[in-house]
XYZ file of C-alpha atoms in Angstrom:
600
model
C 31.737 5.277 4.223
C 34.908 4.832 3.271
C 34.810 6.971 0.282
C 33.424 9.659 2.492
C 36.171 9.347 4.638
C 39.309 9.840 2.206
C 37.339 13.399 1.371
C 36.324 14.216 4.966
C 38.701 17.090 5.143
C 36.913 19.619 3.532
C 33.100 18.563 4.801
C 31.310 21.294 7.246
C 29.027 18.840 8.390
C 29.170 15.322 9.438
C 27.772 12.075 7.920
C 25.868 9.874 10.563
C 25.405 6.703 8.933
C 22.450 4.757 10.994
C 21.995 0.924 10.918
C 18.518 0.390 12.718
C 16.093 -2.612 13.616
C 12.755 -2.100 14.155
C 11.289 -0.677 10.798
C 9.074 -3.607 10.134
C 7.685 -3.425 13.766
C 6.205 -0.100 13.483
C 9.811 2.165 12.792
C 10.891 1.714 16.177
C 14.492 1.868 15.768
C 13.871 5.442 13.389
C 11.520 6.791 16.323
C 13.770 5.717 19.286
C 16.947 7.568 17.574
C 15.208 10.484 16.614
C 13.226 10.610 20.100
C 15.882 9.855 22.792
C 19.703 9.860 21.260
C 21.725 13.163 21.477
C 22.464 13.547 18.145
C 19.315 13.537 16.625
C 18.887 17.130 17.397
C 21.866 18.425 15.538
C 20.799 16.589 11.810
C 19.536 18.685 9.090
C 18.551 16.155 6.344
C 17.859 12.898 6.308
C 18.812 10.143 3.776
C 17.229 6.776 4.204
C 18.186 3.696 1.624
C 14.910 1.368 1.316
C 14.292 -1.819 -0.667
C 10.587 -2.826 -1.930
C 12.205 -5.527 -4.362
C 15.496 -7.603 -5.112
C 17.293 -4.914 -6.806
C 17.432 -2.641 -10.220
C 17.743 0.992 -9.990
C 17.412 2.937 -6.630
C 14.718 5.945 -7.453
C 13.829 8.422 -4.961
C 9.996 7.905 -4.096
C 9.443 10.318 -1.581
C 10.998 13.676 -1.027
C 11.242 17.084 0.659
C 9.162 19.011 2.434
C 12.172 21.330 0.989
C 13.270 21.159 -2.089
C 17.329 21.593 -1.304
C 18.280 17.288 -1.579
C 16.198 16.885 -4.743
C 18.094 19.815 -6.547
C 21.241 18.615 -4.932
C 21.240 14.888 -5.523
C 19.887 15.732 -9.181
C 22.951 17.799 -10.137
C 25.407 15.415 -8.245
C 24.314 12.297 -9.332
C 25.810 10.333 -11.924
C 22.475 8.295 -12.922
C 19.751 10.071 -10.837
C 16.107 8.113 -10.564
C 13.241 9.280 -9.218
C 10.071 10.525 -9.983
C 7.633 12.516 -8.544
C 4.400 10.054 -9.391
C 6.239 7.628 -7.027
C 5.909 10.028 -3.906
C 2.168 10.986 -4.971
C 1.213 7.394 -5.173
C 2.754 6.831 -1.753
C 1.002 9.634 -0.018
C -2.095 8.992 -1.337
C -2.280 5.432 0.700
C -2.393 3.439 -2.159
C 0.654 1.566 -1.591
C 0.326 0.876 2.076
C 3.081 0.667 3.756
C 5.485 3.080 5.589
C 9.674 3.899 5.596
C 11.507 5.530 8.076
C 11.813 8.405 6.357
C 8.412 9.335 7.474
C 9.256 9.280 10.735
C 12.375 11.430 10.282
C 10.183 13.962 8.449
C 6.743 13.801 10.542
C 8.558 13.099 14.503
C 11.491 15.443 13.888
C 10.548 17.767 11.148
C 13.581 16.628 8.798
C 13.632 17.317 5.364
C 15.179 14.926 2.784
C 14.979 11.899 0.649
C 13.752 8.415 0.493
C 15.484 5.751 -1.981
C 13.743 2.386 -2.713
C 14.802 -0.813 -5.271
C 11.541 -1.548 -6.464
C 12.455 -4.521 -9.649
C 10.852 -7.772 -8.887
C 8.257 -6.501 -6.002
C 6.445 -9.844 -6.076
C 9.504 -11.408 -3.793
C 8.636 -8.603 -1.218
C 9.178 -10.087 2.624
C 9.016 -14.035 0.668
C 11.895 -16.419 0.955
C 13.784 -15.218 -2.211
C 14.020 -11.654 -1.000
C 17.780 -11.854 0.031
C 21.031 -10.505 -0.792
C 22.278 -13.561 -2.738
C 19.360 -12.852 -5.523
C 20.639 -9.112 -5.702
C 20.412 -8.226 -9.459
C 23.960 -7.196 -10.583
C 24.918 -3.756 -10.697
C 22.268 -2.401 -8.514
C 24.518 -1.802 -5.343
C 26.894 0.150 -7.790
C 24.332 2.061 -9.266
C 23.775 3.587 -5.405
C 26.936 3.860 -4.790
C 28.228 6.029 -7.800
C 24.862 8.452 -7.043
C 25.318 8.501 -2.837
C 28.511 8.918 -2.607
C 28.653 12.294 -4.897
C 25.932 13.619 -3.367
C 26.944 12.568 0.219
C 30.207 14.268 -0.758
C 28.099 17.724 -2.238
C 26.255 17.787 0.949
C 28.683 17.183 3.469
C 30.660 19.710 2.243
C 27.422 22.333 2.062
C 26.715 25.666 4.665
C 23.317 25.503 3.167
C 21.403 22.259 4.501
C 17.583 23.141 5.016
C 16.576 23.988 8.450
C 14.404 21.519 10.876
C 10.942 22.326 10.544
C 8.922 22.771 13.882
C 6.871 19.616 15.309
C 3.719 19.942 13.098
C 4.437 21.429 10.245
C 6.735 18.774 8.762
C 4.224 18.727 5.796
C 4.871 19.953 2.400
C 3.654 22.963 1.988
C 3.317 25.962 -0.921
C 6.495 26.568 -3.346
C 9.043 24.234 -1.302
C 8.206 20.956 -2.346
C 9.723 19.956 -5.740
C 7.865 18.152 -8.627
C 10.957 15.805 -10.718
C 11.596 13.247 -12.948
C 14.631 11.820 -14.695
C 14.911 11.106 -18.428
C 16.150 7.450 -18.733
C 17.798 7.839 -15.690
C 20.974 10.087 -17.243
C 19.150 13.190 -16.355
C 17.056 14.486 -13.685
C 14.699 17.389 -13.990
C 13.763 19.495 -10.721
C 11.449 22.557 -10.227
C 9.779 24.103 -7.785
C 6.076 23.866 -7.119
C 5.929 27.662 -7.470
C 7.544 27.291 -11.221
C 4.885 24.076 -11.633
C 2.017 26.301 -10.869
C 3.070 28.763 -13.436
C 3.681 26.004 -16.118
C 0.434 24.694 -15.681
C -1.684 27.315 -15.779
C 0.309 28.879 -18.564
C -0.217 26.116 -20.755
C -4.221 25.550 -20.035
C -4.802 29.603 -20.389
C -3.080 29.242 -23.927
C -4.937 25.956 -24.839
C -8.132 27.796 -23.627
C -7.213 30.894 -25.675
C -6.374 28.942 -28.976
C -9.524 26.852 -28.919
C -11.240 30.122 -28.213
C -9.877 31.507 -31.191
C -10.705 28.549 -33.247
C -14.582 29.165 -31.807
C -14.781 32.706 -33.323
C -13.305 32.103 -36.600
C -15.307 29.065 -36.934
C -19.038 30.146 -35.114
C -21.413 27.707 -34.030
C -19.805 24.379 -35.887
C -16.530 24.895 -34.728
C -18.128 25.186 -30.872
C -19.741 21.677 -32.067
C -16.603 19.893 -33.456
C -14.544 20.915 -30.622
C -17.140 19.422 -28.358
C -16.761 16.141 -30.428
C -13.143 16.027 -29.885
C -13.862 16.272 -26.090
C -16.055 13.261 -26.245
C -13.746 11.302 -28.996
C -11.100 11.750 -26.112
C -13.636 10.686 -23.295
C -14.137 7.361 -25.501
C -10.350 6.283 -25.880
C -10.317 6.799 -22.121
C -13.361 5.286 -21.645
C -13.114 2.417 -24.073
C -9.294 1.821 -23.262
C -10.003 1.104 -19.464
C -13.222 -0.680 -20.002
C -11.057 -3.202 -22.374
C -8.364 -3.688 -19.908
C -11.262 -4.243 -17.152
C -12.914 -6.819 -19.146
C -9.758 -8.754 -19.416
C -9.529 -8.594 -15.735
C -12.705 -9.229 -14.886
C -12.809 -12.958 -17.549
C -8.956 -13.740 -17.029
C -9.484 -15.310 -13.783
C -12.912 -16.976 -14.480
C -10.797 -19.174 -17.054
C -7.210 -19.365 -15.717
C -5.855 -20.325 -13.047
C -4.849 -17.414 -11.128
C -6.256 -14.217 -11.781
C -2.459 -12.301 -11.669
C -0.416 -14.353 -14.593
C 1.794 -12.233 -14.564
C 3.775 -12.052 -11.944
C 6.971 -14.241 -12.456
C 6.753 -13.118 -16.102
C 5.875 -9.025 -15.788
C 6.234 -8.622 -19.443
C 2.750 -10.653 -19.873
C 0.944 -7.087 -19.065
C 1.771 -6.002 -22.217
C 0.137 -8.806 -24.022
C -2.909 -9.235 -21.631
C -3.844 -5.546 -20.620
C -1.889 -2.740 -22.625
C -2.820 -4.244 -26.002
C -6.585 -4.326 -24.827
C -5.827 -0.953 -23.660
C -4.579 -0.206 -26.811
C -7.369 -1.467 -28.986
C -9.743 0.188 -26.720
C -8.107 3.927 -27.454
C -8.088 3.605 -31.053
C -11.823 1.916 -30.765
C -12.698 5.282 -28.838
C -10.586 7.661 -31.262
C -12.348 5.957 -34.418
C -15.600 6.188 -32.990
C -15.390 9.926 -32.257
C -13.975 10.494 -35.622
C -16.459 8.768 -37.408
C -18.919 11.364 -35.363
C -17.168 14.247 -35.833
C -17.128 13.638 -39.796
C -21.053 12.714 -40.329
C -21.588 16.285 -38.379
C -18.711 17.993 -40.094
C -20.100 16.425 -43.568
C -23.600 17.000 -42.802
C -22.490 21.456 -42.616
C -20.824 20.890 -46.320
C -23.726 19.354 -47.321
C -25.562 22.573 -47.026
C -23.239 24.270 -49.419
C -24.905 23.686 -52.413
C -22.296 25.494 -54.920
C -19.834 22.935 -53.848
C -19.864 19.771 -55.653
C -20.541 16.063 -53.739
C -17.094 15.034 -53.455
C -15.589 18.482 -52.276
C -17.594 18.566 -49.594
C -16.867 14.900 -48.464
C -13.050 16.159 -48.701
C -13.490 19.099 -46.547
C -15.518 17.532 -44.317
C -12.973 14.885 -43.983
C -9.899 17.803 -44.046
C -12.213 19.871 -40.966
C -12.436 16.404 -39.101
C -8.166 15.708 -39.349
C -7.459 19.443 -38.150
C -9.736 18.388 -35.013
C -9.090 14.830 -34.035
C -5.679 13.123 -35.687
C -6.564 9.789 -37.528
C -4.081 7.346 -37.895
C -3.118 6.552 -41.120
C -1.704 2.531 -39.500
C -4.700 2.088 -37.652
C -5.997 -0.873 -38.824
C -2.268 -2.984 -38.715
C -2.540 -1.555 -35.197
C -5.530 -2.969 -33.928
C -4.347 -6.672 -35.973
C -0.954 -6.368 -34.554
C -2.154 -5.920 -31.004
C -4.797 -8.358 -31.158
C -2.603 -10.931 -32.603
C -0.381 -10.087 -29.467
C -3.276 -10.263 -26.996
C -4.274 -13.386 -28.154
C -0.606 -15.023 -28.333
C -0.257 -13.754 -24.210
C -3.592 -15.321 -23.626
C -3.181 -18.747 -24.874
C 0.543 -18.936 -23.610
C -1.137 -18.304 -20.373
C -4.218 -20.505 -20.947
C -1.650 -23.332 -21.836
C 0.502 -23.477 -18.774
C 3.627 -22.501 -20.786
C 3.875 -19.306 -18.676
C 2.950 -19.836 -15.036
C 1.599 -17.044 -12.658
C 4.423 -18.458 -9.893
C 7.865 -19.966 -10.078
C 10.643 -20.940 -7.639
C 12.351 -17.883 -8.154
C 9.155 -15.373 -7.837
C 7.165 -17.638 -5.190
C 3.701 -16.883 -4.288
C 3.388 -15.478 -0.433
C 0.939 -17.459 1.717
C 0.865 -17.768 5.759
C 0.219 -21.019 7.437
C -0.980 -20.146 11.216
C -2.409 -22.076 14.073
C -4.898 -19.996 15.283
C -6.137 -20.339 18.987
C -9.477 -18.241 19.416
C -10.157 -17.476 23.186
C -13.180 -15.484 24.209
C -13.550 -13.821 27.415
C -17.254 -14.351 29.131
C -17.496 -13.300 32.840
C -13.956 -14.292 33.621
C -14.272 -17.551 31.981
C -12.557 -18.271 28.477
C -13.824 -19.835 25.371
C -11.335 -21.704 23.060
C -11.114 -22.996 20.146
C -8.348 -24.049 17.699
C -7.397 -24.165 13.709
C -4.770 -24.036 11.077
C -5.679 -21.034 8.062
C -3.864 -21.079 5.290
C -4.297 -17.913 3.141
C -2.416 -15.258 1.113
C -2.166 -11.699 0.519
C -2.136 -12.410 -2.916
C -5.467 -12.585 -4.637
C -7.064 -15.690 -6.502
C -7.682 -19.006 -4.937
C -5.663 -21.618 -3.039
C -7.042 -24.755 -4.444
C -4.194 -26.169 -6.082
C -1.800 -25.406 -2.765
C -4.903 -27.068 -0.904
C -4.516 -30.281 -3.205
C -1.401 -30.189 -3.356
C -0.501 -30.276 0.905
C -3.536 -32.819 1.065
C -3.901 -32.267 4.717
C -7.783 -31.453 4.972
C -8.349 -27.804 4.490
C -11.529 -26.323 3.179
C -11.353 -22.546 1.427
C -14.019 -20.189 0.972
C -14.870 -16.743 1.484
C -16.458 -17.616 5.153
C -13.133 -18.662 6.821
C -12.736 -15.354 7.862
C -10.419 -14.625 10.124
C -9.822 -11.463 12.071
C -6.349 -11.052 13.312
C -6.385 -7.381 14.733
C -4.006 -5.792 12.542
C -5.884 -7.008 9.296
C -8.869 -9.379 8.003
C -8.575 -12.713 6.243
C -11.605 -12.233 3.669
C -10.497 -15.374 2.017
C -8.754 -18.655 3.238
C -8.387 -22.472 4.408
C -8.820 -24.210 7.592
C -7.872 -27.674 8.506
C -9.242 -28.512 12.187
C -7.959 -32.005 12.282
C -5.105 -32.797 14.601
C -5.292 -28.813 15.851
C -5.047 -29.756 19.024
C -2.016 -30.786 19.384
C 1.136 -28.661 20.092
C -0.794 -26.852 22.630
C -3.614 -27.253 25.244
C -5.486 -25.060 27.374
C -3.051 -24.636 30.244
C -0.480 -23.596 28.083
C 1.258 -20.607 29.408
C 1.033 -18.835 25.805
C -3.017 -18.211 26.182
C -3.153 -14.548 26.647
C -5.383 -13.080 29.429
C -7.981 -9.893 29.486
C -9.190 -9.604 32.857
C -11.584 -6.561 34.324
C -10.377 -5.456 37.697
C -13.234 -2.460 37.816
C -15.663 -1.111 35.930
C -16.302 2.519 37.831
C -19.267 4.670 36.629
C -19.549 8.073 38.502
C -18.861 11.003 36.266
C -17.495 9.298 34.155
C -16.968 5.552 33.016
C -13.569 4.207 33.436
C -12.948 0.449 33.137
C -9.363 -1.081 34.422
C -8.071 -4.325 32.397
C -5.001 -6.350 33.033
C -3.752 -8.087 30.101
C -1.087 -10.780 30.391
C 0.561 -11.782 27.011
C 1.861 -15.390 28.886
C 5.523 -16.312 26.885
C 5.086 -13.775 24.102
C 6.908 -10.580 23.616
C 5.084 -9.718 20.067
C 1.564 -8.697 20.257
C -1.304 -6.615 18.989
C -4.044 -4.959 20.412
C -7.228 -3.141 19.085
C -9.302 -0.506 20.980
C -12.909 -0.186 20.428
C -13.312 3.760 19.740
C -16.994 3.638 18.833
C -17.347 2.688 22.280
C -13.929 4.415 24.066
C -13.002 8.377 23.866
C -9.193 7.361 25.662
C -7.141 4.832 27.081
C -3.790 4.532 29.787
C -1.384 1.585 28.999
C 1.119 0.702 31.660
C 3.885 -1.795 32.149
C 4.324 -4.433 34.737
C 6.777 -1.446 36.624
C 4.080 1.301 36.103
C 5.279 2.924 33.638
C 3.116 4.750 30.870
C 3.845 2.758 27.941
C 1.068 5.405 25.825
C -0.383 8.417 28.006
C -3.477 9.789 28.053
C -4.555 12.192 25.205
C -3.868 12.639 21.318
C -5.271 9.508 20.406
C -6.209 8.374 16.826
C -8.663 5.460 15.108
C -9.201 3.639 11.821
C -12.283 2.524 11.047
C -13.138 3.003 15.046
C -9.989 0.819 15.656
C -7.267 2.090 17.785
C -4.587 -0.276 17.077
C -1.414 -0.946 19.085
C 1.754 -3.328 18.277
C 4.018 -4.097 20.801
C 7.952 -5.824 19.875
C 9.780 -6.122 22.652
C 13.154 -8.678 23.513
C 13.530 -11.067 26.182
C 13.563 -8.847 29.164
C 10.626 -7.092 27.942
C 7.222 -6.937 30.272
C 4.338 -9.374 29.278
C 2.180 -8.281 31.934
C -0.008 -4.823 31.433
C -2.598 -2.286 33.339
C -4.858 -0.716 30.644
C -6.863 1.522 31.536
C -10.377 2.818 29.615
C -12.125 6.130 29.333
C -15.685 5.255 27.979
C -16.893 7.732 25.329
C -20.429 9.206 26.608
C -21.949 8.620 23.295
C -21.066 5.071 24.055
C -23.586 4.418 27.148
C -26.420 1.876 25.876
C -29.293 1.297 27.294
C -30.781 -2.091 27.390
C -33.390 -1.468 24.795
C -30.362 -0.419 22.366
C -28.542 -3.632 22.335
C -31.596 -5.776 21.904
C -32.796 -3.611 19.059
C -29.041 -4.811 18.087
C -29.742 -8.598 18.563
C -33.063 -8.090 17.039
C -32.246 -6.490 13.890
C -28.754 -9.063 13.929
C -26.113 -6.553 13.923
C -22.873 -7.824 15.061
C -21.942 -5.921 18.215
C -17.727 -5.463 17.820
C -15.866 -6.474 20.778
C -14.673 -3.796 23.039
C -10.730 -5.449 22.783
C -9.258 -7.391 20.586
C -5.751 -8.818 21.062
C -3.363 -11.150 18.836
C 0.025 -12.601 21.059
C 2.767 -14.185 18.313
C 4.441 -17.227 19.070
C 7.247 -18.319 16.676
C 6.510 -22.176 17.093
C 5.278 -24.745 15.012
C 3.279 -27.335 16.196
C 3.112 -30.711 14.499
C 0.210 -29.664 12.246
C 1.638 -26.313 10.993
C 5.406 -28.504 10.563
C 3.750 -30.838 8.269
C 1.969 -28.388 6.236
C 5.079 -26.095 5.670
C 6.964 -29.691 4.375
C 4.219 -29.957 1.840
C 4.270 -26.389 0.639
C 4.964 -26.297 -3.213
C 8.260 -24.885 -3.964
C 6.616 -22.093 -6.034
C 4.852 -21.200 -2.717
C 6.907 -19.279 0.201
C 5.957 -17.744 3.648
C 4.878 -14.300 3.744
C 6.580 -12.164 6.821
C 5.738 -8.606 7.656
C 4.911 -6.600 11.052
C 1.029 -6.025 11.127
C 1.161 -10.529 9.967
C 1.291 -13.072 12.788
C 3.854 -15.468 13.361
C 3.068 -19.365 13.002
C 0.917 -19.818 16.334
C -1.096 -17.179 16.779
C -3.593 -16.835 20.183
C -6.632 -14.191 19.240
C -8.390 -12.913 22.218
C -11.295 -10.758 22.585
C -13.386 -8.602 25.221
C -17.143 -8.728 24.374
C -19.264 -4.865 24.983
C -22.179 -6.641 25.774
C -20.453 -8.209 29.424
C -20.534 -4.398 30.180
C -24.436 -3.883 30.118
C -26.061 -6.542 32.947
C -29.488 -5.122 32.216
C -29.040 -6.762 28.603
C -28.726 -10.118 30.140
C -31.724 -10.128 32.046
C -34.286 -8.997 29.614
């Protein structure tokens, strides 16, 4: 800002810089500026600074939907990063997770780009993802490629224009494929140009191998289709190496991901397998292509025995390359493979350290279920992790009566617990069943005329933080008002996952915990009698028609004591859809709904 400043003079726009809560609880501070503060409707890009790891270089991962900030920042900057892979990989839901910048681009139509650290992910939202274990340089390596382009920008009468409410998406030749080249250079071009590259360079491939067909007839249509499947085995055998490693390392180690405090252990375990597997796959289709390729010689009588074996051999190089070094390949990268895999076996290198901790949530979970007004509760402590592989060695370690296995599942309404640890001795304690934290889903009507509509009143007790998921196999819309009335989500333009409708309330201290939800019943959704007990019969798990999840940042004596025992190579895991370390789950049963049901 303050370089910005000493340059201001000559800028024909101005620089909002925006320091925002609310991201990890759903982007509210993003949507609330871009929704309801005056400014917001006189921006023209957007810029937003993200961090998915402790440092290193700041790439852009998402970008556009114009192409103007791209070809800006990549001429202004002094060490651009970026690349276009990044922003495919995010859209495609792989990664899942969600910046700002999405809002700014989907809410209000802004075009512009989205800058991440992404060195030492595994410390992600974990105790040692802090300023203080910044890695050095990484702030200036920002700075010296914002503050150019800030400058370039600011100074610019040709920002793109806002695109209208719905068609924020990227669409035709605006959206920009690019890529750096060891982050000194950045190359930018426009999907238009892309589309021209590409097909250029598969009509000429298509054209050449055609041309190699008609000189050479029916064996050269033959040895080209040999190539194809030598190429289908590297891929093939490559992957299916690197799979097999996967699949054995964690039946004989102790944590199926070794590698995380030490990332350079992927070359040893999986890219040499890989490695091996693609010259496996290139040898084997060479080996093909030359018995076929000798086997058309061999009908050449006028040629002597060893000609033909050379031209066969000559034919098989000008189709499929074989490496002259491929045997000191396959030794040195076994010899490698094997050197990561006992260094792993051994303990020398361990999957977790102090420094890159392994995440894992320690919750006292309170299960109430509502049945005709009256509540049933129960109470543990789940230890689990987003991470995969066991907890046995945290488990014997703490020493404080948990059992694992895959059914402690838990369901906490924004995601599932398929594997994890309870403890239910001394769960008890640190709450009870008056406690005003219990949450409360109570029917005040259930009207059926033209339609069914179904009014609930859900008091969250003491908590402020609090999840809720709506049954849409069952419900086609839904009304959710405050304690004052007010429509906290209208009617209409309403959206599921997996027949979830899930909403996450953060509010502060003055926020309302009391609420009036209201439920349109989907027609499709009225069951007879007969239906459900065809249900019960054939043991299909109805779903509950609500489920809710209330956050309580307290630890009871059982959770305290636990956390104290926690191996230092183990930290907390915090993030918005996780709950906090007393967490109250709540849920509405359908089946309360149908009467007839309970009579048969």
């Amino acid at each position: 800002a303050r370089g910005l400043s000493q340059e201001a003079s000559g800028f024909k726009n101005s620089v909002i810089f925006l320091f925002n809560t609310g991201e990890e609880e759903g982007q509210n501070g993003a949507h609330s500026f871009v929704t309801q503060h005056p400014w917001s409707d006189t921006i023209r890009l957007a810029v937003d600074l993200e961090a998915l790891g402790i440092g290193g270089k700041s790439g852009i991962f998402q970008a556009g939907p114009d192409s103007w900030g791209t070809e800006k920042f990549a001429s202004a900057a002094k060490y651009p990063s970026g690349n276009v892979i990044a922003q495919d990989l995010f859209s495609s839901g792989v990664i899942k997770s969600a910046t700002d910048f999405q809002v700014y681009n989907e809410v209000s139509g802004l075009s512009g780009l989205d800058f991440a650290y992404t060195d030492n992910t595994a410390v992600y939202h974990t105790k040692n993802d802090k300023v203080e274990l910044l890695k050095p340089g990484s702030l200036q390596h920002l700075g010296e490629n914002m503050l150019p382009f800030l400058l370039q920008a600011a100074s610019s009468s040709e920002l793109p224009e806002r695109k209208t409410l719905g068609e924020g998406g990227k669409t035709g030749d605006e959206s920009s494929i690019f890529f750096d080249i060891l982050g000194i250079y950045m190359v930018v071009y426009r999907q238009g140009l892309a589309s021209t590259l590409y097909n250029s360079v598969i009509i000429l491939s298509l054209l050449i191998w055609g041309a190699s067909i008609l000189m050479g007839g029916y064996p050269a249509a033959i040895s080209l289709g040999l190539s194809c499947l030598a190429a289908f085995f590297m891929w093939f055998f490559s992957i299916f190496f690197s799979l097999l490693v996967a699949f054995i390392l964690p039946k004989i180690s102790p944590s199926p991901v070794q590698f995380v405090a030490q990332p350079w252990v992927v070359i040893g375990l999986f890219a040499a397998p890989a490695l091996v597997g693609a010259l496996t796959g290139q040898h084997l289709g060479y080996v093909i292509l030359e018995r076929y390729l000798s086997s058309v010689y061999s009908s050449r009588k006028q040629l002597s025995t060893a000609v033909q074996d050379d031209l066969a051999k000559l034919e098989a190089e000008r189709w499929l390359f074989k490496a002259g070094a491929k045997q000191t390949l396959v030794v040195a990268t076994s010899v490698l493979f094997g050197i990561s895999l006992l260094l792993v076996l051994s303990g020398t290198i361990p999957p977790y350290t102090e420094d890159t901790a392994r995440p894992v949530n320690v919750v006292h979970v309170v299960e109430a279920i509502t049945r005709e007004g009256k509540q049933d509760v129960s109470s543990y402590i789940s230890l689990f992790s987003p991470t995969p592989g066991e907890l046995t060695s945290v488990v014997e370690t703490i020493d404080e009566g948990f059992v694992c296995g895959r059914d402690k599942v838990v369901d906490f309404v924004t995601f599932q617990v398929k594997y994890g640890c309870w403890a239910d001795e001394d769960s008890k304690d640190g709450w009870s069943v008056s406690d005003i934290h219990i949450p409360l889903l109570h029917v005040n009507s259930d009207i059926e005329e033209d339609e069914r509509i179904t009014e609930i009143s859900i008091d969250t007790k003491a908590s402020i933080r609090w999840s809720l998921a709506i049954n849409f196999e069952e419900i086609e819309d839904f009304i959710l008002k405050g304690n004052s009335s007010e429509e906290l989500v209208p009617l209409g333009n309403k959206s599921s996952t997996d027949g979830w409708h899930i909403i996450q309330f953060s509010g502060g201290g003055q926020s309302p915990r009391k609420f009036e939800l209201t439920l349109f019943w989907a027609r499709s959704a009225v069951h007879s009698a007969h239906d459900v007990v065809e249900m019960e019969k054939t043991q299909q798990q109805q779903q509950p028609l609500l489920k809710l999840r209330t956050d309580s940042d307290i630890l009871t004596p059982k959770v305290e004591r636990v956390l104290e025992k926690l191996p230092a190579w183990c930290s907390l895991f915090g993030k918005s859809t996780y709950p906090h370390t007393l967490a109250f789950l709540s849920a509405l049963p359908v089946e309360q709904f149908y009467p007839a049901v309970m009579s048969l």
